[in-house]
Amino acid sequence: MNEEKIIAEEIRAQYREKEDTKLEELKKLDRKVKTPCEIFAYCFGIVGALILGMGMCLAMKVIGDMMALGIVVGIVGIAAVSLTYPLYARMLKNRKKKYGEKIIKLSDEILDK
């Protein structure tokens, strides 16, 4: 009989909505700040690296005989790759400014300050 109650409670818990604790809410806010910045940085960096690679292929005459165009495209790719971290840092700073007050308030509640 006791075992049936345990199994029933486990199944019941799967269908009940969970209430977020303050710590889980703090983690969600932290992810809300960082995740979009990281996604942007990875995508922008990958695109920049692909542009750089395309420029290198053109400049070395692997996919055509357009060395001048390859140099220009490569410089654009280098610029994109070089700007990835500064753009990420600025975006992260702005999002920290936007959500920082909520995060500090919630963490103070958790730490009982």
GROMACS .gro file of C-alpha atoms in nm:
model
  113
    1MET     CA    1   0.000   0.000   0.000
    2ASN     CA    2   0.282   0.239   0.090
    3GLU     CA    3   0.461   0.164  -0.236
    4GLU     CA    4   0.145   0.250  -0.433
    5LYS     CA    5   0.127   0.589  -0.264
    6ILE     CA    6   0.489   0.665  -0.353
    7ILE     CA    7   0.435   0.573  -0.718
    8ALA     CA    8   0.111   0.772  -0.732
    9GLU     CA    9   0.286   1.077  -0.583
   10GLU     CA   10   0.570   1.051  -0.838
   11ILE     CA   11   0.323   1.038  -1.127
   12ARG     CA   12   0.120   1.321  -0.980
   13ALA     CA   13   0.431   1.537  -0.946
   14GLN     CA   14   0.496   1.506  -1.319
   15TYR     CA   15   0.165   1.678  -1.400
   16ARG     CA   16   0.174   1.950  -1.139
   17GLU     CA   17   0.306   2.290  -1.239
   18LYS     CA   18   0.629   2.368  -1.065
   19GLU     CA   19   0.665   2.692  -0.879
   20ASP     CA   20   0.990   2.867  -0.954
   21THR     CA   21   1.210   2.930  -0.658
   22LYS     CA   22   1.399   3.255  -0.631
   23LEU     CA   23   1.723   3.082  -0.723
   24GLU     CA   24   1.568   2.935  -1.040
   25GLU     CA   25   1.430   3.277  -1.129
   26LEU     CA   26   1.776   3.428  -1.077
   27LYS     CA   27   1.930   3.165  -1.306
   28LYS     CA   28   1.666   3.236  -1.572
   29LEU     CA   29   1.740   3.608  -1.557
   30ASP     CA   30   2.113   3.539  -1.587
   31ARG     CA   31   2.052   3.321  -1.893
   32LYS     CA   32   1.823   3.590  -2.034
   33VAL     CA   33   2.112   3.835  -2.015
   34LYS     CA   34   2.389   3.612  -2.153
   35THR     CA   35   2.229   3.375  -2.405
   36PRO     CA   36   2.129   3.628  -2.678
   37CYS     CA   37   2.475   3.784  -2.662
   38GLU     CA   38   2.647   3.448  -2.698
   39ILE     CA   39   2.423   3.342  -2.987
   40PHE     CA   40   2.492   3.669  -3.166
   41ALA     CA   41   2.868   3.642  -3.110
   42TYR     CA   42   2.888   3.283  -3.237
   43CYS     CA   43   2.678   3.356  -3.546
   44PHE     CA   44   2.858   3.681  -3.629
   45GLY     CA   45   3.200   3.522  -3.576
   46ILE     CA   46   3.116   3.220  -3.791
   47VAL     CA   47   2.985   3.439  -4.073
   48GLY     CA   48   3.297   3.657  -4.049
   49ALA     CA   49   3.521   3.351  -4.062
   50LEU     CA   50   3.335   3.218  -4.367
   51ILE     CA   51   3.372   3.553  -4.543
   52LEU     CA   52   3.742   3.555  -4.458
   53GLY     CA   53   3.780   3.202  -4.594
   54MET     CA   54   3.596   3.297  -4.912
   55GLY     CA   55   3.833   3.592  -4.957
   56MET     CA   56   4.133   3.365  -4.904
   57CYS     CA   57   4.004   3.120  -5.165
   58LEU     CA   58   3.952   3.400  -5.414
   59ALA     CA   59   4.291   3.557  -5.342
   60MET     CA   60   4.475   3.227  -5.380
   61LYS     CA   61   4.284   3.154  -5.702
   62VAL     CA   62   4.126   2.838  -5.566
   63ILE     CA   63   3.772   2.929  -5.680
   64GLY     CA   64   3.841   3.182  -5.950
   65ASP     CA   65   4.095   3.420  -6.089
   66MET     CA   66   3.997   3.729  -5.888
   67MET     CA   67   4.283   3.809  -5.655
   68ALA     CA   68   4.188   4.176  -5.598
   69LEU     CA   69   3.829   4.085  -5.509
   70GLY     CA   70   3.961   3.813  -5.278
   71ILE     CA   71   4.175   4.063  -5.089
   72VAL     CA   72   3.880   4.299  -5.044
   73VAL     CA   73   3.649   4.017  -4.931
   74GLY     CA   74   3.920   3.888  -4.696
   75ILE     CA   75   3.959   4.232  -4.538
   76VAL     CA   76   3.583   4.248  -4.483
   77GLY     CA   77   3.601   3.905  -4.316
   78ILE     CA   78   3.892   4.014  -4.096
   79ALA     CA   79   3.695   4.322  -3.992
   80ALA     CA   80   3.389   4.113  -3.906
   81VAL     CA   81   3.592   3.863  -3.701
   82SER     CA   82   3.776   4.147  -3.526
   83LEU     CA   83   3.451   4.322  -3.432
   84THR     CA   84   3.287   4.013  -3.286
   85TYR     CA   85   3.418   4.047  -2.929
   86PRO     CA   86   3.370   4.425  -2.897
   87LEU     CA   87   3.012   4.390  -3.022
   88TYR     CA   88   2.953   4.101  -2.780
   89ALA     CA   89   3.095   4.300  -2.490
   90ARG     CA   90   2.883   4.606  -2.569
   91MET     CA   91   2.569   4.397  -2.609
   92LEU     CA   92   2.637   4.218  -2.279
   93LYS     CA   93   2.698   4.549  -2.101
   94ASN     CA   94   2.367   4.688  -2.227
   95ARG     CA   95   2.175   4.378  -2.124
   96LYS     CA   96   2.341   4.380  -1.780
   97LYS     CA   97   2.235   4.740  -1.741
   98LYS     CA   98   1.879   4.651  -1.844
   99TYR     CA   99   1.839   4.348  -1.613
  100GLY     CA  100   2.098   4.428  -1.346
  101GLU     CA  101   1.859   4.592  -1.103
  102LYS     CA  102   1.624   4.292  -1.104
  103ILE     CA  103   1.914   4.049  -1.061
  104ILE     CA  104   2.067   4.246  -0.772
  105LYS     CA  105   1.730   4.276  -0.599
  106LEU     CA  106   1.656   3.905  -0.636
  107SER     CA  107   2.004   3.800  -0.525
  108ASP     CA  108   1.975   4.028  -0.219
  109GLU     CA  109   1.650   3.852  -0.129
  110ILE     CA  110   1.819   3.514  -0.160
  111LEU     CA  111   2.118   3.626   0.046
  112ASP     CA  112   1.891   3.794   0.307
  113LYS     CA  113   2.052   4.134   0.280
   0.00000   0.00000   0.00000
